[in-house]
mmCIF file of C-alpha atoms in Angstrom:
data_model
loop_
_atom_site.group_PDB
_atom_site.id
_atom_site.type_symbol
_atom_site.label_atom_id
_atom_site.label_comp_id
_atom_site.label_asym_id
_atom_site.label_seq_id
_atom_site.Cartn_x
_atom_site.Cartn_y
_atom_site.Cartn_z
ATOM 1 C CA MET A 414 -8.440 -2.777 18.893
ATOM 2 C CA PRO A 415 -5.096 -3.068 17.417
ATOM 3 C CA THR A 416 -4.467 -1.701 14.190
ATOM 4 C CA LEU A 417 -1.995 -2.529 11.024
ATOM 5 C CA LEU A 418 -1.484 -0.526 8.163
ATOM 6 C CA ILE A 419 -0.820 -2.335 4.846
ATOM 7 C CA PRO A 420 -0.159 0.117 1.852
ATOM 8 C CA ASP A 421 -0.299 -0.896 -1.792
ATOM 9 C CA ALA A 422 2.331 0.343 -4.025
ATOM 10 C CA SER A 423 0.485 3.559 -5.385
ATOM 11 C CA PRO A 424 0.017 5.274 -1.770
ATOM 12 C CA LEU A 425 3.600 4.605 -1.207
ATOM 13 C CA ILE A 426 4.795 6.504 -4.494
ATOM 14 C CA THR A 427 2.544 9.198 -4.280
ATOM 15 C CA LEU A 428 3.658 9.871 -0.384
ATOM 16 C CA ALA A 429 6.955 9.588 -1.648
ATOM 17 C CA TYR A 430 6.563 12.091 -4.326
ATOM 18 C CA ALA A 431 4.961 14.227 -1.422
ATOM 19 C CA GLU A 432 8.028 14.054 0.247
ATOM 20 C CA ALA A 433 5.929 12.647 3.115
ATOM 21 C CA LEU A 434 6.642 8.784 3.883
ATOM 22 C CA ASP A 435 6.441 9.281 7.512
ATOM 23 C CA LEU A 436 2.446 10.300 7.054
ATOM 24 C CA LEU A 437 2.254 6.516 7.207
ATOM 25 C CA CYS A 438 3.407 6.304 10.482
ATOM 26 C CA ALA A 439 1.148 9.090 11.878
ATOM 27 C CA PRO A 440 -1.387 7.205 13.345
ATOM 28 C CA GLY A 441 0.602 5.216 15.166
ATOM 29 C CA TRP A 442 -0.025 2.221 13.476
ATOM 30 C CA PRO A 443 2.782 -0.427 12.771
ATOM 31 C CA VAL A 444 3.072 -0.480 8.830
ATOM 32 C CA TRP A 445 3.943 -4.058 7.385
ATOM 33 C CA ILE A 446 4.914 -3.991 3.676
ATOM 34 C CA VAL A 447 3.856 -7.031 1.431
ATOM 35 C CA ASP A 448 6.964 -8.593 -0.262
ATOM 36 C CA MET A 449 5.322 -8.405 -3.882
ATOM 37 C CA VAL A 450 4.514 -5.202 -3.264
ATOM 38 C CA ARG A 451 8.307 -4.062 -2.287
ATOM 39 C CA HIS A 452 9.384 -5.680 -5.246
ATOM 40 C CA GLU A 453 7.146 -4.196 -7.423
ATOM 41 C CA LEU A 454 8.361 -0.637 -5.925
ATOM 42 C CA THR A 455 12.250 -1.288 -5.689
ATOM 43 C CA ARG A 456 12.977 -3.730 -8.744
ATOM 44 C CA SER A 457 13.648 -0.711 -11.014
ATOM 45 C CA GLN A 458 15.127 2.439 -10.408
ATOM 46 C CA THR A 459 12.426 5.068 -10.869
ATOM 47 C CA PRO A 460 12.175 8.960 -8.934
ATOM 48 C CA THR A 461 10.882 7.558 -6.234
ATOM 49 C CA SER A 462 12.533 3.719 -5.740
ATOM 50 C CA ALA A 463 15.609 4.684 -3.620
ATOM 51 C CA ARG A 464 13.782 6.652 -1.425
ATOM 52 C CA ILE A 465 10.839 4.118 -0.578
ATOM 53 C CA GLY A 466 13.271 1.316 -0.292
ATOM 54 C CA HIS A 467 15.156 3.268 2.355
ATOM 55 C CA TRP A 468 11.877 4.015 4.042
ATOM 56 C CA ILE A 469 10.802 0.450 3.910
ATOM 57 C CA GLN A 470 14.346 -0.676 5.459
ATOM 58 C CA HIS A 471 14.022 1.953 8.387
ATOM 59 C CA ASN A 472 10.397 2.009 8.878
ATOM 60 C CA ALA A 473 8.205 -1.258 8.157
ATOM 61 C CA LYS A 474 7.488 -3.232 10.913
ATOM 62 C CA GLN A 475 7.669 -6.577 9.048
ATOM 63 C CA ILE A 476 7.753 -7.644 5.593
ATOM 64 C CA VAL A 477 4.632 -10.167 4.930
ATOM 65 C CA ARG A 478 5.954 -12.909 3.139
ATOM 66 C CA THR A 479 3.591 -14.567 0.255
ATOM 67 C CA GLU A 480 3.117 -17.855 -1.875
ATOM 68 C CA THR A 481 2.285 -14.898 -4.579
ATOM 69 C CA PHE A 482 6.021 -13.639 -4.557
ATOM 70 C CA LEU A 483 7.667 -16.770 -3.992
ATOM 71 C CA HIS A 484 6.027 -18.042 -7.057
ATOM 72 C CA HIS A 485 6.807 -14.780 -8.791
ATOM 73 C CA GLN A 486 10.333 -15.616 -7.863
ATOM 74 C CA SER A 487 10.349 -19.303 -8.720
ATOM 75 C CA ASN A 488 8.866 -18.191 -12.048
ATOM 76 C CA HIS A 489 11.871 -15.799 -12.350
ATOM 77 C CA LEU A 490 14.552 -18.100 -11.356
ATOM 78 C CA GLN A 491 13.459 -20.986 -13.618
ATOM 79 C CA GLN A 492 12.691 -19.166 -16.813
ATOM 80 C CA GLY A 493 15.124 -16.249 -16.146
ATOM 81 C CA PHE A 494 12.770 -14.246 -17.219
ATOM 82 C CA VAL A 495 9.241 -13.177 -16.228
ATOM 83 C CA ARG A 496 6.170 -11.719 -18.289
ATOM 84 C CA HIS A 497 4.738 -8.867 -16.742
ATOM 85 C CA LYS A 498 1.926 -9.938 -14.631
ATOM 86 C CA ALA A 499 -0.696 -7.128 -13.956
ATOM 87 C CA ASN A 500 -2.071 -7.225 -10.261
ATOM 88 C CA LEU A 501 0.562 -9.073 -8.490
ATOM 89 C CA GLY A 502 1.174 -6.767 -5.731
ATOM 90 C CA GLU A 503 -2.898 -6.485 -5.036
ATOM 91 C CA LEU A 504 -2.771 -10.150 -5.278
ATOM 92 C CA ALA A 505 -0.234 -10.831 -2.729
ATOM 93 C CA ALA A 506 -2.123 -7.747 -0.497
ATOM 94 C CA GLN A 507 -4.821 -9.994 -0.753
ATOM 95 C CA GLU A 508 -3.493 -12.906 0.100
ATOM 96 C CA ALA A 509 -1.790 -11.306 3.124
ATOM 97 C CA MET A 510 -4.591 -9.527 4.513
ATOM 98 C CA ILE A 511 -6.444 -12.953 4.379
ATOM 99 C CA SER A 512 -3.888 -14.814 5.880
ATOM 100 C CA LEU A 513 -3.161 -11.868 8.881
ATOM 101 C CA ALA A 514 -7.108 -12.066 9.589
ATOM 102 C CA ARG A 515 -6.952 -16.001 10.056
ATOM 103 C CA MET A 516 -3.796 -15.625 12.220
ATOM 104 C CA GLN A 517 -4.792 -12.559 14.292
ATOM 105 C CA PRO A 518 -8.495 -11.959 14.234
ATOM 106 C CA GLY A 519 -8.591 -9.474 16.859
ATOM 107 C CA ASP A 520 -6.352 -7.173 14.800
ATOM 108 C CA ARG A 521 -7.781 -4.622 12.335
ATOM 109 C CA ILE A 522 -6.093 -4.121 9.145
ATOM 110 C CA VAL A 523 -6.204 -1.012 7.001
ATOM 111 C CA PHE A 524 -5.362 -1.515 3.384
ATOM 112 C CA LEU A 525 -4.144 1.804 1.612
ATOM 113 C CA PHE A 526 -5.017 1.950 -2.103
ATOM 114 C CA GLU A 527 -5.385 4.146 -4.941
ATOM 115 C CA ASP A 528 -6.489 1.678 -7.684
ATOM 116 C CA HIS A 529 -9.934 1.952 -9.150
ATOM 117 C CA ARG A 530 -9.987 -1.876 -9.410
ATOM 118 C CA ILE A 531 -9.439 -2.431 -5.643
ATOM 119 C CA ALA A 532 -12.514 0.143 -5.086
ATOM 120 C CA ARG A 533 -14.705 -2.570 -6.400
ATOM 121 C CA ALA A 534 -16.174 -5.472 -4.862
ATOM 122 C CA GLY A 535 -14.648 -7.862 -6.791
ATOM 123 C CA PHE A 536 -11.313 -6.835 -4.432
ATOM 124 C CA VAL A 537 -12.435 -8.760 -1.220
ATOM 125 C CA VAL A 538 -11.036 -8.411 2.278
ATOM 126 C CA PRO A 539 -11.429 -10.021 5.591
ATOM 127 C CA GLN A 540 -14.023 -8.482 7.608
ATOM 128 C CA ASN A 541 -11.391 -7.163 10.053
ATOM 129 C CA CYS A 542 -10.102 -5.496 7.037
ATOM 130 C CA MET A 543 -11.172 -1.996 5.539
ATOM 131 C CA LYS A 544 -10.019 -0.515 2.259
ATOM 132 C CA ILE A 545 -9.298 3.071 2.488
ATOM 133 C CA SER A 546 -7.957 5.425 -0.716
ATOM 134 C CA THR A 547 -4.573 7.555 -0.201
ATOM 135 C CA ARG A 548 -7.009 10.488 -0.242
ATOM 136 C CA ALA A 549 -9.063 9.555 2.558
ATOM 137 C CA TYR A 550 -6.241 8.451 4.925
ATOM 138 C CA LEU A 551 -4.741 12.000 4.488
ATOM 139 C CA GLN A 552 -8.303 13.144 5.111
ATOM 140 C CA PHE A 553 -7.915 11.295 8.114
ATOM 141 C CA LEU A 554 -4.926 12.326 9.179
ATOM 142 C CA GLU A 555 -6.345 16.057 9.008
ATOM 143 C CA GLN A 556 -9.645 15.215 10.815
ATOM 144 C CA SER A 557 -7.538 13.652 13.508
ATOM 145 C CA GLY A 558 -4.909 16.735 14.009
ATOM 146 C CA LYS A 559 -1.964 14.802 12.664
ATOM 147 C CA ILE A 560 -1.440 16.950 9.835
ATOM 148 C CA VAL A 561 -2.449 20.359 8.880
ATOM 149 C CA SER A 562 -3.772 20.053 5.611
ATOM 150 C CA ALA A 563 -4.734 16.970 3.332
ATOM 151 C CA ASN A 564 -4.564 19.270 0.525
ATOM 152 C CA ALA A 565 -1.065 20.628 0.793
ATOM 153 C CA VAL A 566 0.332 16.746 0.556
ATOM 154 C CA GLU A 567 -1.965 16.119 -2.558
ATOM 155 C CA ARG A 568 -0.573 19.582 -3.817
ATOM 156 C CA ALA A 569 3.245 18.327 -3.185
ATOM 157 C CA ALA A 570 2.714 15.163 -4.701
ATOM 158 C CA VAL A 571 1.132 16.341 -7.988
ATOM 159 C CA GLU A 572 3.831 19.274 -8.058
ATOM 160 C CA ASN A 573 6.657 17.208 -7.840
ATOM 161 C CA GLY A 574 5.108 14.895 -11.007
ATOM 162 C CA ARG A 575 3.090 12.627 -9.376
ATOM 163 C CA ALA A 576 -0.660 11.941 -11.146
ATOM 164 C CA PHE A 577 -2.437 11.372 -7.879
ATOM 165 C CA SER A 578 -5.654 9.441 -8.549
ATOM 166 C CA LYS A 579 -9.256 11.138 -7.656
ATOM 167 C CA LEU A 580 -10.498 8.391 -5.730
ATOM 168 C CA HIS A 581 -11.944 8.911 -2.646
ATOM 169 C CA TYR A 582 -12.881 5.282 -1.057
ATOM 170 C CA PRO A 583 -14.839 5.000 1.340
ATOM 171 C CA PRO A 584 -16.980 7.781 -0.091
ATOM 172 C CA PRO A 585 -17.479 10.828 1.872
ATOM 173 C CA GLU A 586 -20.457 11.011 3.991
ATOM 174 C CA VAL A 587 -23.410 13.046 2.577
#
């Protein structure tokens, strides 16, 4: 089954702090970036915005266009400003996954995230989609021999200033 990787903003930030954005490509899956997520990551200058913008430009296989981002842009142009709307990146990602699941039902879509709200049942993904935390993704890469140590990547992110989520989703098997 072909697999696509769609990261939310937080995993991109964490991997940028760890200087490990290329780990998104490690499994060999195409990385698709949601337009609203790209906008959230690159609209303001931050310690990681330029690095992430450059990585997206050179490595993302596709930018997924969403109505959520179009609406956001339209409001910005009409009003000259947009009140900060929390969760727009997650809403756009959810929209993108639902649309992709309908258009490409034979593909598996892996949504990479760090936000505890996304781990809840209220963040619904189609049947051929799965949610996975950055920590679980790094452990998957370690177990599949793509990296030597998931902990080393986590440690690099923290040492470089990232407050890395403690979330592990799906939870480790007991």
